[in-house]
GROMACS .gro file of C-alpha atoms in nm:
model
  322
    1UNK     CA    1   1.097   2.867   0.986
    2UNK     CA    2   1.191   2.505   1.049
    3UNK     CA    3   0.886   2.283   0.999
    4UNK     CA    4   0.844   1.972   1.214
    5UNK     CA    5   0.578   1.726   1.102
    6UNK     CA    6   0.463   1.455   1.342
    7UNK     CA    7   0.319   1.138   1.188
    8UNK     CA    8   0.049   0.996   1.414
    9UNK     CA    9  -0.018   0.628   1.347
   10UNK     CA   10  -0.305   0.414   1.467
   11UNK     CA   11  -0.257   0.323   1.834
   12UNK     CA   12  -0.026   0.620   1.897
   13UNK     CA   13   0.085   0.683   2.255
   14UNK     CA   14  -0.056   1.026   2.356
   15UNK     CA   15   0.233   1.128   2.583
   16UNK     CA   16   0.501   1.087   2.319
   17UNK     CA   17   0.272   1.231   2.050
   18UNK     CA   18   0.262   1.558   2.245
   19UNK     CA   19   0.636   1.588   2.308
   20UNK     CA   20   0.739   1.751   1.977
   21UNK     CA   21   0.479   2.028   1.988
   22UNK     CA   22   0.554   2.097   2.353
   23UNK     CA   23   0.934   2.109   2.321
   24UNK     CA   24   0.974   2.262   1.975
   25UNK     CA   25   0.678   2.491   2.034
   26UNK     CA   26   0.852   2.642   2.336
   27UNK     CA   27   1.167   2.735   2.141
   28UNK     CA   28   1.180   3.107   2.067
   29UNK     CA   29   1.447   3.353   1.961
   30UNK     CA   30   1.560   3.660   2.155
   31UNK     CA   31   1.269   3.860   2.016
   32UNK     CA   32   1.017   3.596   2.125
   33UNK     CA   33   0.951   3.466   1.775
   34UNK     CA   34   0.889   3.089   1.738
   35UNK     CA   35   1.176   2.895   1.586
   36UNK     CA   36   0.971   2.594   1.478
   37UNK     CA   37   0.634   2.525   1.323
   38UNK     CA   38   0.490   2.191   1.439
   39UNK     CA   39   0.218   2.014   1.239
   40UNK     CA   40   0.055   1.678   1.304
   41UNK     CA   41  -0.074   1.444   1.036
   42UNK     CA   42  -0.210   1.094   0.992
   43UNK     CA   43  -0.161   0.879   0.680
   44UNK     CA   44  -0.506   0.966   0.542
   45UNK     CA   45  -0.585   1.283   0.739
   46UNK     CA   46  -0.855   1.105   0.935
   47UNK     CA   47  -0.893   1.059   1.312
   48UNK     CA   48  -0.638   0.841   1.487
   49UNK     CA   49  -0.708   0.588   1.758
   50UNK     CA   50  -0.472   0.620   2.055
   51UNK     CA   51  -0.364   0.358   2.307
   52UNK     CA   52  -0.582   0.540   2.562
   53UNK     CA   53  -0.961   0.551   2.573
   54UNK     CA   54  -0.989   0.837   2.324
   55UNK     CA   55  -0.896   0.925   1.970
   56UNK     CA   56  -0.755   1.240   1.816
   57UNK     CA   57  -0.835   1.449   1.511
   58UNK     CA   58  -0.555   1.590   1.297
   59UNK     CA   59  -0.556   1.879   1.052
   60UNK     CA   60  -0.337   1.721   0.783
   61UNK     CA   61  -0.286   1.409   0.578
   62UNK     CA   62   0.049   1.259   0.483
   63UNK     CA   63   0.101   1.500   0.193
   64UNK     CA   64   0.227   1.758   0.444
   65UNK     CA   65   0.529   1.534   0.504
   66UNK     CA   66   0.665   1.658   0.171
   67UNK     CA   67   0.708   2.004   0.329
   68UNK     CA   68   0.885   1.887   0.646
   69UNK     CA   69   1.236   1.977   0.753
   70UNK     CA   70   1.208   1.724   1.035
   71UNK     CA   71   0.972   1.425   1.056
   72UNK     CA   72   0.895   1.277   1.399
   73UNK     CA   73   0.734   0.934   1.442
   74UNK     CA   74   0.604   0.872   1.796
   75UNK     CA   75   0.550   0.517   1.925
   76UNK     CA   76   0.237   0.320   1.857
   77UNK     CA   77   0.103   0.004   2.015
   78UNK     CA   78  -0.049  -0.098   1.682
   79UNK     CA   79   0.276  -0.177   1.499
   80UNK     CA   80   0.216  -0.552   1.518
   81UNK     CA   81   0.285  -0.603   1.148
   82UNK     CA   82   0.630  -0.449   1.181
   83UNK     CA   83   0.710  -0.620   1.510
   84UNK     CA   84   0.606  -0.958   1.367
   85UNK     CA   85   0.797  -0.966   1.039
   86UNK     CA   86   0.980  -0.634   1.003
   87UNK     CA   87   0.772  -0.529   0.702
   88UNK     CA   88   0.641  -0.176   0.658
   89UNK     CA   89   0.263  -0.157   0.603
   90UNK     CA   90   0.171  -0.015   0.263
   91UNK     CA   91  -0.014   0.283   0.413
   92UNK     CA   92   0.293   0.392   0.610
   93UNK     CA   93   0.527   0.327   0.319
   94UNK     CA   94   0.313   0.549   0.096
   95UNK     CA   95   0.316   0.824   0.359
   96UNK     CA   96   0.694   0.817   0.397
   97UNK     CA   97   0.747   0.805   0.020
   98UNK     CA   98   0.666   1.178  -0.009
   99UNK     CA   99   0.939   1.280   0.240
  100UNK     CA  100   1.210   1.479   0.063
  101UNK     CA  101   1.565   1.338   0.054
  102UNK     CA  102   1.776   1.490   0.331
  103UNK     CA  103   1.483   1.547   0.564
  104UNK     CA  104   1.577   1.482   0.926
  105UNK     CA  105   1.401   1.169   1.053
  106UNK     CA  106   1.329   1.110   1.422
  107UNK     CA  107   1.186   0.798   1.585
  108UNK     CA  108   1.071   0.815   1.947
  109UNK     CA  109   1.071   0.482   2.133
  110UNK     CA  110   0.911   0.216   1.908
  111UNK     CA  111   0.873   0.477   1.637
  112UNK     CA  112   1.223   0.358   1.554
  113UNK     CA  113   1.066   0.034   1.423
  114UNK     CA  114   0.908   0.238   1.144
  115UNK     CA  115   1.244   0.390   1.049
  116UNK     CA  116   1.407   0.047   1.060
  117UNK     CA  117   1.137  -0.115   0.847
  118UNK     CA  118   1.174   0.169   0.596
  119UNK     CA  119   1.545   0.087   0.566
  120UNK     CA  120   1.654   0.418   0.718
  121UNK     CA  121   1.854   0.252   0.997
  122UNK     CA  122   2.042  -0.003   0.788
  123UNK     CA  123   2.405  -0.023   0.907
  124UNK     CA  124   2.346   0.270   1.141
  125UNK     CA  125   2.340   0.306   1.522
  126UNK     CA  126   2.000   0.336   1.686
  127UNK     CA  127   1.817   0.281   2.010
  128UNK     CA  128   1.467   0.207   2.130
  129UNK     CA  129   1.299   0.123   2.460
  130UNK     CA  130   1.523  -0.124   2.644
  131UNK     CA  131   1.237  -0.374   2.656
  132UNK     CA  132   1.219  -0.374   2.276
  133UNK     CA  133   1.591  -0.379   2.198
  134UNK     CA  134   1.631  -0.756   2.149
  135UNK     CA  135   1.325  -0.774   1.924
  136UNK     CA  136   1.460  -0.492   1.709
  137UNK     CA  137   1.795  -0.672   1.684
  138UNK     CA  138   1.625  -0.994   1.571
  139UNK     CA  139   1.412  -0.823   1.309
  140UNK     CA  140   1.668  -0.579   1.172
  141UNK     CA  141   2.004  -0.749   1.185
  142UNK     CA  142   2.197  -0.467   1.016
  143UNK     CA  143   2.084  -0.204   1.269
  144UNK     CA  144   2.341  -0.141   1.544
  145UNK     CA  145   2.101  -0.131   1.840
  146UNK     CA  146   2.233   0.024   2.161
  147UNK     CA  147   1.989  -0.041   2.447
  148UNK     CA  148   2.190   0.152   2.706
  149UNK     CA  149   2.155   0.511   2.582
  150UNK     CA  150   1.871   0.763   2.603
  151UNK     CA  151   1.901   0.862   2.238
  152UNK     CA  152   2.123   0.825   1.933
  153UNK     CA  153   2.208   1.113   1.700
  154UNK     CA  154   2.337   0.981   1.368
  155UNK     CA  155   2.309   1.311   1.183
  156UNK     CA  156   1.996   1.301   0.968
  157UNK     CA  157   1.841   1.004   1.152
  158UNK     CA  158   1.784   1.007   1.528
  159UNK     CA  159   1.618   0.759   1.764
  160UNK     CA  160   1.532   0.765   2.133
  161UNK     CA  161   1.451   0.527   2.413
  162UNK     CA  162   1.106   0.518   2.565
  163UNK     CA  163   0.870   0.781   2.702
  164UNK     CA  164   1.063   1.073   2.858
  165UNK     CA  165   1.370   0.998   2.647
  166UNK     CA  166   1.171   1.159   2.367
  167UNK     CA  167   1.196   1.483   2.563
  168UNK     CA  168   1.573   1.437   2.591
  169UNK     CA  169   1.600   1.385   2.216
  170UNK     CA  170   1.385   1.685   2.121
  171UNK     CA  171   1.579   1.909   2.361
  172UNK     CA  172   1.899   1.780   2.203
  173UNK     CA  173   1.769   1.882   1.861
  174UNK     CA  174   1.686   2.232   1.984
  175UNK     CA  175   2.036   2.250   2.131
  176UNK     CA  176   2.188   2.125   1.806
  177UNK     CA  177   1.986   2.372   1.599
  178UNK     CA  178   2.007   2.682   1.819
  179UNK     CA  179   2.258   2.629   2.100
  180UNK     CA  180   2.241   2.556   2.470
  181UNK     CA  181   2.095   2.889   2.584
  182UNK     CA  182   1.772   2.841   2.391
  183UNK     CA  183   1.755   2.470   2.476
  184UNK     CA  184   1.802   2.549   2.845
  185UNK     CA  185   1.526   2.810   2.828
  186UNK     CA  186   1.296   2.554   2.666
  187UNK     CA  187   1.379   2.310   2.947
  188UNK     CA  188   1.301   2.574   3.210
  189UNK     CA  189   0.973   2.660   3.039
  190UNK     CA  190   0.871   2.294   3.028
  191UNK     CA  191   1.004   2.228   3.381
  192UNK     CA  192   1.231   1.944   3.272
  193UNK     CA  193   1.610   1.897   3.309
  194UNK     CA  194   1.819   2.023   3.013
  195UNK     CA  195   1.988   1.684   3.009
  196UNK     CA  196   1.986   1.369   3.221
  197UNK     CA  197   2.275   1.168   3.354
  198UNK     CA  198   2.343   0.814   3.240
  199UNK     CA  199   2.146   0.596   3.003
  200UNK     CA  200   1.869   0.338   3.004
  201UNK     CA  201   2.065   0.096   3.221
  202UNK     CA  202   1.947   0.281   3.530
  203UNK     CA  203   1.583   0.206   3.440
  204UNK     CA  204   1.611  -0.165   3.362
  205UNK     CA  205   1.439  -0.376   3.623
  206UNK     CA  206   1.681  -0.512   3.883
  207UNK     CA  207   1.662  -0.620   4.247
  208UNK     CA  208   1.568  -0.336   4.480
  209UNK     CA  209   1.866  -0.227   4.693
  210UNK     CA  210   1.847  -0.250   5.068
  211UNK     CA  211   1.653   0.043   5.219
  212UNK     CA  212   1.959   0.136   5.426
  213UNK     CA  213   2.175   0.186   5.118
  214UNK     CA  214   2.268   0.550   5.071
  215UNK     CA  215   2.260   0.736   4.743
  216UNK     CA  216   2.546   0.885   4.545
  217UNK     CA  217   2.335   1.189   4.447
  218UNK     CA  218   2.492   1.427   4.704
  219UNK     CA  219   2.839   1.334   4.579
  220UNK     CA  220   2.733   1.388   4.220
  221UNK     CA  221   2.600   1.732   4.311
  222UNK     CA  222   2.924   1.807   4.498
  223UNK     CA  223   3.131   1.698   4.197
  224UNK     CA  224   2.925   1.911   3.958
  225UNK     CA  225   3.037   2.219   4.152
  226UNK     CA  226   3.403   2.117   4.114
  227UNK     CA  227   3.436   1.995   3.757
  228UNK     CA  228   3.740   2.213   3.703
  229UNK     CA  229   3.930   2.045   3.988
  230UNK     CA  230   4.108   1.707   3.984
  231UNK     CA  231   3.852   1.453   4.104
  232UNK     CA  232   3.964   1.094   4.150
  233UNK     CA  233   3.756   0.791   4.237
  234UNK     CA  234   3.907   0.778   4.587
  235UNK     CA  235   3.811   1.141   4.646
  236UNK     CA  236   3.453   1.080   4.532
  237UNK     CA  237   3.423   0.772   4.752
  238UNK     CA  238   3.565   0.963   5.047
  239UNK     CA  239   3.302   1.233   5.004
  240UNK     CA  240   3.032   0.964   5.002
  241UNK     CA  241   3.197   0.807   5.310
  242UNK     CA  242   3.210   0.460   5.161
  243UNK     CA  243   3.480   0.240   5.012
  244UNK     CA  244   3.579   0.282   4.648
  245UNK     CA  245   3.429  -0.057   4.568
  246UNK     CA  246   3.095   0.023   4.735
  247UNK     CA  247   3.081   0.368   4.578
  248UNK     CA  248   3.151   0.230   4.230
  249UNK     CA  249   2.882  -0.036   4.266
  250UNK     CA  250   2.618   0.204   4.398
  251UNK     CA  251   2.706   0.466   4.137
  252UNK     CA  252   2.662   0.221   3.850
  253UNK     CA  253   2.333   0.094   3.994
  254UNK     CA  254   2.193   0.447   4.019
  255UNK     CA  255   2.339   0.614   3.710
  256UNK     CA  256   2.399   0.326   3.471
  257UNK     CA  257   2.762   0.413   3.404
  258UNK     CA  258   3.093   0.428   3.589
  259UNK     CA  259   3.195   0.735   3.794
  260UNK     CA  260   3.478   0.810   3.553
  261UNK     CA  261   3.254   0.794   3.247
  262UNK     CA  262   2.992   1.011   3.416
  263UNK     CA  263   3.252   1.269   3.522
  264UNK     CA  264   3.394   1.291   3.170
  265UNK     CA  265   3.043   1.334   3.027
  266UNK     CA  266   2.969   1.622   3.269
  267UNK     CA  267   3.297   1.791   3.177
  268UNK     CA  268   3.224   1.755   2.807
  269UNK     CA  269   2.879   1.908   2.860
  270UNK     CA  270   3.036   2.200   3.047
  271UNK     CA  271   3.299   2.247   2.777
  272UNK     CA  272   3.030   2.244   2.509
  273UNK     CA  273   2.833   2.506   2.698
  274UNK     CA  274   3.141   2.728   2.732
  275UNK     CA  275   3.230   2.687   2.365
  276UNK     CA  276   2.877   2.792   2.273
  277UNK     CA  277   2.840   3.085   2.511
  278UNK     CA  278   3.188   3.237   2.551
  279UNK     CA  279   3.478   3.350   2.334
  280UNK     CA  280   3.733   3.198   2.573
  281UNK     CA  281   4.040   3.036   2.415
  282UNK     CA  282   4.021   2.658   2.399
  283UNK     CA  283   4.288   2.619   2.667
  284UNK     CA  284   4.086   2.828   2.911
  285UNK     CA  285   3.770   2.630   2.835
  286UNK     CA  286   3.965   2.309   2.891
  287UNK     CA  287   4.098   2.422   3.230
  288UNK     CA  288   3.757   2.544   3.349
  289UNK     CA  289   3.591   2.217   3.244
  290UNK     CA  290   3.852   2.001   3.415
  291UNK     CA  291   4.045   1.871   3.113
  292UNK     CA  292   4.361   2.059   3.203
  293UNK     CA  293   4.487   2.128   2.852
  294UNK     CA  294   4.342   2.211   2.516
  295UNK     CA  295   4.495   1.893   2.376
  296UNK     CA  296   4.306   1.683   2.628
  297UNK     CA  297   3.978   1.862   2.550
  298UNK     CA  298   4.033   1.815   2.177
  299UNK     CA  299   4.093   1.443   2.229
  300UNK     CA  300   3.780   1.392   2.440
  301UNK     CA  301   3.555   1.608   2.223
  302UNK     CA  302   3.669   1.432   1.907
  303UNK     CA  303   3.615   1.091   2.068
  304UNK     CA  304   3.264   1.190   2.178
  305UNK     CA  305   3.139   1.409   1.893
  306UNK     CA  306   3.391   1.356   1.616
  307UNK     CA  307   3.477   1.728   1.591
  308UNK     CA  308   3.738   1.968   1.725
  309UNK     CA  309   3.651   2.245   1.975
  310UNK     CA  310   3.690   2.507   1.701
  311UNK     CA  311   3.456   2.321   1.467
  312UNK     CA  312   3.203   2.270   1.744
  313UNK     CA  313   3.213   2.642   1.829
  314UNK     CA  314   3.160   2.744   1.465
  315UNK     CA  315   2.865   2.507   1.440
  316UNK     CA  316   2.678   2.595   1.757
  317UNK     CA  317   2.773   2.947   1.859
  318UNK     CA  318   2.548   3.222   1.718
  319UNK     CA  319   2.728   3.411   1.441
  320UNK     CA  320   2.722   3.740   1.633
  321UNK     CA  321   2.908   3.587   1.926
  322UNK     CA  322   3.194   3.419   1.734
   0.00000   0.00000   0.00000
């Protein structure tokens, strides 16, 4: 069984601390058996002060990190030493020193500071809460910080934006490990969306739009039902009953990306789902997802994930369904 170990640091944020056990703990196979074991530790095994008005007790010290397949570091509001000079406190460095090479490392929100200070994000893409992005850039100049996304998957090291983006990242890991069917079931169990549109840009503080301004949500829902059909910007704007310019502006304000980028992302998600859950030929998957041809799907999937449809299918589809 895949073991996830969560490292709780002083000042940990309780919401994000609970995400791994809630998401990974809900993942079960067809026979109802758990797919993950989730343990929580502190550097010395002692109680941990949270950012709220209570502390927590943990059952393990940092030695359990040596047994982890995945290590998750939630955010803490007591990372002043790292945020001030980028240096990893000795206690945390000693805890991480027992982690086996090749262990998957995950930083939720400002937990990414710990990974950066440990040198695990050097010359790699990463994200954090949009409010912290500039500070991370200043401290860790070799880290390629992207403040606009909900999470970054760089293989064995993953980082997320703030708060609920930790849910997005953990669901992504379940999907990566066991496919979309199990990840979707976890999402249903936890009453959260399997994935969210757009990135952090939609949450950055900006002037409030006029109350009379309409939303593009109905048009997005309408488009989701027609991903296999040709959908141009003029057609989307016509459905929303606004000009192309107005629709594009409102869409970007609400979603944080352009209509074309959003539409491509939805089609890629649909194609991934079909590759995981069907034995359809690639051309048929491409037509159903709105890419028209297998060549077009291969181009978009490679640009997004760096793999071909066949490789993606071999990776994510259960062996019995290939």
